[in-house]
Amino acid sequence: MNDENQKLSEKGLADLAIDPDLLARELAAQLAGDPLDEIELDKIDVDRGNSSKECDLALKWLQSGNNERLQGLRVFCEHRDPRALPFLLPLLDEPSPVVRMSAVYALGRNPCPKAIDLLLHLLKFDSNAYVRKATAWSLGNYPEAPVLEPLINALKQDVAAVRLWASSSLAEVGLNSAESSPSAANQLLESLQVDGESLVRSNCIWSLGRLYGLLSAEIQIQIVETFISVLLNDREPSVRYEARTALEQLDNPEAQKKLKSLIDDGQLV
């Protein structure tokens, strides 16, 4: 999960309905990595273990010029402090996509009920894929909000980077809501079978593995059958490996028997 930006293909960004110049900038950013990773904090003379002092300084940065504001945002992507919320919310409307994206990450680290509608709007309408990607991640930290359907739609329709994080966030939603877990699992199963990006398929497997113990016996059977099908038929070795690892880790004796049978029959090494 840490290096997915470097591995995502140009195909994901080709789905963006934007002008060619913006597409080129998005692609350049894609190849370079997440823009947030390029923001470096200046060295400061405070104890790094003392997050309170660091947040005090970051609050001042948020109210300063653009460079300082980005430094402040980086701090609140790492630390929780409710004092930052009044300064983070207005930044979701900033023209700069890097500022919007950074504010979204910070609001994922510092969940705020007042941010829900704004984040949902960004996930659906923001023209910048990195902002939508950040939003898909952040919404996983709002499992009690109405985020299930928006995340399902993002997993079905958006570019690969957004789909990747939508699949992770659906697991978070399902883990925190018994009512939501079947819908989350069903979409993850569908995307595992039809998504064209191998990283997204692998992440769907990982998310389904997390949800497995909370699901009905019927859906658990579907998961095992789908994992086995992926293990035998997916064109990407990394996805097949993820499916095998997930099967080995499931608390399901029948799944273990099927896996052993495949090995004994020589279908797996």
JSON list of C-alpha atoms in Angstrom, two decimals, residues 143-249:
[
{"chain": "A", "resi": 143, "resn": "PRO", "atom": "CA", "xyz": [-17.82, 5.15, 9.39]},
{"chain": "A", "resi": 144, "resn": "GLU", "atom": "CA", "xyz": [-20.95, 6.39, 11.14]},
{"chain": "A", "resi": 145, "resn": "ALA", "atom": "CA", "xyz": [-21.63, 8.99, 8.44]},
{"chain": "A", "resi": 146, "resn": "PRO", "atom": "CA", "xyz": [-23.53, 8.22, 5.19]},
{"chain": "A", "resi": 147, "resn": "VAL", "atom": "CA", "xyz": [-20.38, 7.26, 3.31]},
{"chain": "A", "resi": 148, "resn": "LEU", "atom": "CA", "xyz": [-21.19, 3.70, 2.20]},
{"chain": "A", "resi": 149, "resn": "GLU", "atom": "CA", "xyz": [-22.90, 4.47, -1.11]},
{"chain": "A", "resi": 150, "resn": "PRO", "atom": "CA", "xyz": [-20.46, 7.24, -2.13]},
{"chain": "A", "resi": 151, "resn": "LEU", "atom": "CA", "xyz": [-17.52, 4.90, -1.51]},
{"chain": "A", "resi": 152, "resn": "ILE", "atom": "CA", "xyz": [-19.23, 2.10, -3.45]},
{"chain": "A", "resi": 153, "resn": "ASN", "atom": "CA", "xyz": [-19.78, 4.48, -6.37]},
{"chain": "A", "resi": 154, "resn": "ALA", "atom": "CA", "xyz": [-16.14, 5.58, -6.22]},
{"chain": "A", "resi": 155, "resn": "LEU", "atom": "CA", "xyz": [-14.97, 1.96, -6.28]},
{"chain": "A", "resi": 156, "resn": "LYS", "atom": "CA", "xyz": [-17.16, 1.27, -9.29]},
{"chain": "A", "resi": 157, "resn": "GLN", "atom": "CA", "xyz": [-16.50, 4.39, -11.34]},
{"chain": "A", "resi": 158, "resn": "ASP", "atom": "CA", "xyz": [-13.43, 6.44, -10.41]},
{"chain": "A", "resi": 159, "resn": "VAL", "atom": "CA", "xyz": [-9.78, 6.19, -11.46]},
{"chain": "A", "resi": 160, "resn": "ALA", "atom": "CA", "xyz": [-7.48, 3.53, -10.05]},
{"chain": "A", "resi": 161, "resn": "ALA", "atom": "CA", "xyz": [-5.92, 5.59, -7.25]},
{"chain": "A", "resi": 162, "resn": "VAL", "atom": "CA", "xyz": [-9.36, 6.52, -5.93]},
{"chain": "A", "resi": 163, "resn": "ARG", "atom": "CA", "xyz": [-10.70, 2.99, -6.31]},
{"chain": "A", "resi": 164, "resn": "LEU", "atom": "CA", "xyz": [-7.73, 1.69, -4.34]},
{"chain": "A", "resi": 165, "resn": "TRP", "atom": "CA", "xyz": [-8.53, 3.79, -1.29]},
{"chain": "A", "resi": 166, "resn": "ALA", "atom": "CA", "xyz": [-12.28, 3.39, -1.65]},
{"chain": "A", "resi": 167, "resn": "SER", "atom": "CA", "xyz": [-11.80, -0.36, -1.26]},
{"chain": "A", "resi": 168, "resn": "SER", "atom": "CA", "xyz": [-9.82, 0.18, 1.95]},
{"chain": "A", "resi": 169, "resn": "SER", "atom": "CA", "xyz": [-12.37, 2.60, 3.36]},
{"chain": "A", "resi": 170, "resn": "LEU", "atom": "CA", "xyz": [-15.24, 0.22, 2.60]},
{"chain": "A", "resi": 171, "resn": "ALA", "atom": "CA", "xyz": [-13.55, -2.26, 4.92]},
{"chain": "A", "resi": 172, "resn": "GLU", "atom": "CA", "xyz": [-13.43, 0.38, 7.66]},
{"chain": "A", "resi": 173, "resn": "VAL", "atom": "CA", "xyz": [-17.11, 1.15, 7.17]},
{"chain": "A", "resi": 174, "resn": "GLY", "atom": "CA", "xyz": [-18.04, -2.54, 7.25]},
{"chain": "A", "resi": 175, "resn": "LEU", "atom": "CA", "xyz": [-15.95, -3.19, 10.34]},
{"chain": "A", "resi": 176, "resn": "ASN", "atom": "CA", "xyz": [-17.81, -0.48, 12.21]},
{"chain": "A", "resi": 177, "resn": "SER", "atom": "CA", "xyz": [-21.33, -1.24, 10.99]},
{"chain": "A", "resi": 178, "resn": "ALA", "atom": "CA", "xyz": [-22.94, -4.67, 10.85]},
{"chain": "A", "resi": 179, "resn": "GLU", "atom": "CA", "xyz": [-25.65, -3.17, 8.65]},
{"chain": "A", "resi": 180, "resn": "SER", "atom": "CA", "xyz": [-23.11, -1.90, 6.12]},
{"chain": "A", "resi": 181, "resn": "SER", "atom": "CA", "xyz": [-20.77, -4.88, 6.00]},
{"chain": "A", "resi": 182, "resn": "PRO", "atom": "CA", "xyz": [-22.81, -7.03, 3.52]},
{"chain": "A", "resi": 183, "resn": "SER", "atom": "CA", "xyz": [-23.13, -4.18, 1.00]},
{"chain": "A", "resi": 184, "resn": "ALA", "atom": "CA", "xyz": [-19.45, -3.34, 1.35]},
{"chain": "A", "resi": 185, "resn": "ALA", "atom": "CA", "xyz": [-18.47, -6.98, 0.88]},
{"chain": "A", "resi": 186, "resn": "ASN", "atom": "CA", "xyz": [-20.71, -7.47, -2.13]},
{"chain": "A", "resi": 187, "resn": "GLN", "atom": "CA", "xyz": [-19.16, -4.52, -3.94]},
{"chain": "A", "resi": 188, "resn": "LEU", "atom": "CA", "xyz": [-15.66, -5.64, -3.03]},
{"chain": "A", "resi": 189, "resn": "LEU", "atom": "CA", "xyz": [-16.46, -9.09, -4.45]},
{"chain": "A", "resi": 190, "resn": "GLU", "atom": "CA", "xyz": [-17.75, -7.56, -7.66]},
{"chain": "A", "resi": 191, "resn": "SER", "atom": "CA", "xyz": [-14.75, -5.27, -8.06]},
{"chain": "A", "resi": 192, "resn": "LEU", "atom": "CA", "xyz": [-12.36, -8.14, -7.34]},
{"chain": "A", "resi": 193, "resn": "GLN", "atom": "CA", "xyz": [-13.78, -9.95, -10.37]},
{"chain": "A", "resi": 194, "resn": "VAL", "atom": "CA", "xyz": [-14.07, -7.05, -12.82]},
{"chain": "A", "resi": 195, "resn": "ASP", "atom": "CA", "xyz": [-11.59, -4.29, -11.91]},
{"chain": "A", "resi": 196, "resn": "GLY", "atom": "CA", "xyz": [-8.84, -3.88, -14.50]},
{"chain": "A", "resi": 197, "resn": "GLU", "atom": "CA", "xyz": [-6.18, -2.65, -12.05]},
{"chain": "A", "resi": 198, "resn": "SER", "atom": "CA", "xyz": [-4.28, -5.38, -10.23]},
{"chain": "A", "resi": 199, "resn": "LEU", "atom": "CA", "xyz": [-3.56, -3.23, -7.17]},
{"chain": "A", "resi": 200, "resn": "VAL", "atom": "CA", "xyz": [-7.26, -2.57, -6.72]},
{"chain": "A", "resi": 201, "resn": "ARG", "atom": "CA", "xyz": [-8.07, -6.28, -7.01]},
{"chain": "A", "resi": 202, "resn": "SER", "atom": "CA", "xyz": [-5.38, -7.09, -4.43]},
{"chain": "A", "resi": 203, "resn": "ASN", "atom": "CA", "xyz": [-6.75, -4.48, -2.08]},
{"chain": "A", "resi": 204, "resn": "CYS", "atom": "CA", "xyz": [-10.28, -5.85, -2.47]},
{"chain": "A", "resi": 205, "resn": "ILE", "atom": "CA", "xyz": [-8.93, -9.23, -1.32]},
{"chain": "A", "resi": 206, "resn": "TRP", "atom": "CA", "xyz": [-7.27, -7.59, 1.68]},
{"chain": "A", "resi": 207, "resn": "SER", "atom": "CA", "xyz": [-10.47, -5.74, 2.60]},
{"chain": "A", "resi": 208, "resn": "LEU", "atom": "CA", "xyz": [-12.63, -8.85, 2.21]},
{"chain": "A", "resi": 209, "resn": "GLY", "atom": "CA", "xyz": [-10.26, -10.71, 4.49]},
{"chain": "A", "resi": 210, "resn": "ARG", "atom": "CA", "xyz": [-10.78, -8.08, 7.15]},
{"chain": "A", "resi": 211, "resn": "LEU", "atom": "CA", "xyz": [-14.58, -8.26, 6.85]},
{"chain": "A", "resi": 212, "resn": "TYR", "atom": "CA", "xyz": [-14.83, -12.04, 6.56]},
{"chain": "A", "resi": 213, "resn": "GLY", "atom": "CA", "xyz": [-15.54, -12.84, 10.21]},
{"chain": "A", "resi": 214, "resn": "LEU", "atom": "CA", "xyz": [-18.42, -10.36, 10.37]},
{"chain": "A", "resi": 215, "resn": "LEU", "atom": "CA", "xyz": [-20.32, -11.69, 7.36]},
{"chain": "A", "resi": 216, "resn": "SER", "atom": "CA", "xyz": [-23.05, -14.27, 6.90]},
{"chain": "A", "resi": 217, "resn": "ALA", "atom": "CA", "xyz": [-22.18, -17.85, 5.99]},
{"chain": "A", "resi": 218, "resn": "GLU", "atom": "CA", "xyz": [-23.56, -17.27, 2.50]},
{"chain": "A", "resi": 219, "resn": "ILE", "atom": "CA", "xyz": [-21.24, -14.36, 1.80]},
{"chain": "A", "resi": 220, "resn": "GLN", "atom": "CA", "xyz": [-18.32, -16.20, 3.40]},
{"chain": "A", "resi": 221, "resn": "ILE", "atom": "CA", "xyz": [-18.86, -19.05, 0.93]},
{"chain": "A", "resi": 222, "resn": "GLN", "atom": "CA", "xyz": [-18.87, -16.54, -1.94]},
{"chain": "A", "resi": 223, "resn": "ILE", "atom": "CA", "xyz": [-15.61, -15.06, -0.69]},
{"chain": "A", "resi": 224, "resn": "VAL", "atom": "CA", "xyz": [-13.89, -18.44, -0.50]},
{"chain": "A", "resi": 225, "resn": "GLU", "atom": "CA", "xyz": [-15.11, -19.44, -3.95]},
{"chain": "A", "resi": 226, "resn": "THR", "atom": "CA", "xyz": [-14.06, -16.12, -5.44]},
{"chain": "A", "resi": 227, "resn": "PHE", "atom": "CA", "xyz": [-10.62, -16.25, -3.81]},
{"chain": "A", "resi": 228, "resn": "ILE", "atom": "CA", "xyz": [-10.07, -19.72, -5.24]},
{"chain": "A", "resi": 229, "resn": "SER", "atom": "CA", "xyz": [-11.18, -18.58, -8.69]},
{"chain": "A", "resi": 230, "resn": "VAL", "atom": "CA", "xyz": [-8.79, -15.62, -8.50]},
{"chain": "A", "resi": 231, "resn": "LEU", "atom": "CA", "xyz": [-6.00, -17.89, -7.25]},
{"chain": "A", "resi": 232, "resn": "LEU", "atom": "CA", "xyz": [-6.41, -20.14, -10.29]},
{"chain": "A", "resi": 233, "resn": "ASN", "atom": "CA", "xyz": [-7.32, -17.64, -12.98]},
{"chain": "A", "resi": 234, "resn": "ASP", "atom": "CA", "xyz": [-6.13, -14.08, -12.31]},
{"chain": "A", "resi": 235, "resn": "ARG", "atom": "CA", "xyz": [-3.51, -12.98, -14.83]},
{"chain": "A", "resi": 236, "resn": "GLU", "atom": "CA", "xyz": [-1.41, -11.13, -12.25]},
{"chain": "A", "resi": 237, "resn": "PRO", "atom": "CA", "xyz": [0.90, -13.18, -9.97]},
{"chain": "A", "resi": 238, "resn": "SER", "atom": "CA", "xyz": [0.66, -10.55, -7.22]},
{"chain": "A", "resi": 239, "resn": "VAL", "atom": "CA", "xyz": [-3.13, -10.88, -7.11]},
{"chain": "A", "resi": 240, "resn": "ARG", "atom": "CA", "xyz": [-2.95, -14.67, -7.07]},
{"chain": "A", "resi": 241, "resn": "TYR", "atom": "CA", "xyz": [-0.44, -14.46, -4.22]},
{"chain": "A", "resi": 242, "resn": "GLU", "atom": "CA", "xyz": [-2.78, -12.13, -2.29]},
{"chain": "A", "resi": 243, "resn": "ALA", "atom": "CA", "xyz": [-5.67, -14.56, -2.77]},
{"chain": "A", "resi": 244, "resn": "ARG", "atom": "CA", "xyz": [-3.61, -17.51, -1.55]},
{"chain": "A", "resi": 245, "resn": "THR", "atom": "CA", "xyz": [-2.40, -15.59, 1.50]},
{"chain": "A", "resi": 246, "resn": "ALA", "atom": "CA", "xyz": [-5.96, -14.56, 2.33]},
{"chain": "A", "resi": 247, "resn": "LEU", "atom": "CA", "xyz": [-7.22, -18.13, 2.01]},
{"chain": "A", "resi": 248, "resn": "GLU", "atom": "CA", "xyz": [-4.48, -19.37, 4.31]},
{"chain": "A", "resi": 249, "resn": "GLN", "atom": "CA", "xyz": [-5.45, -16.80, 6.92]}
]
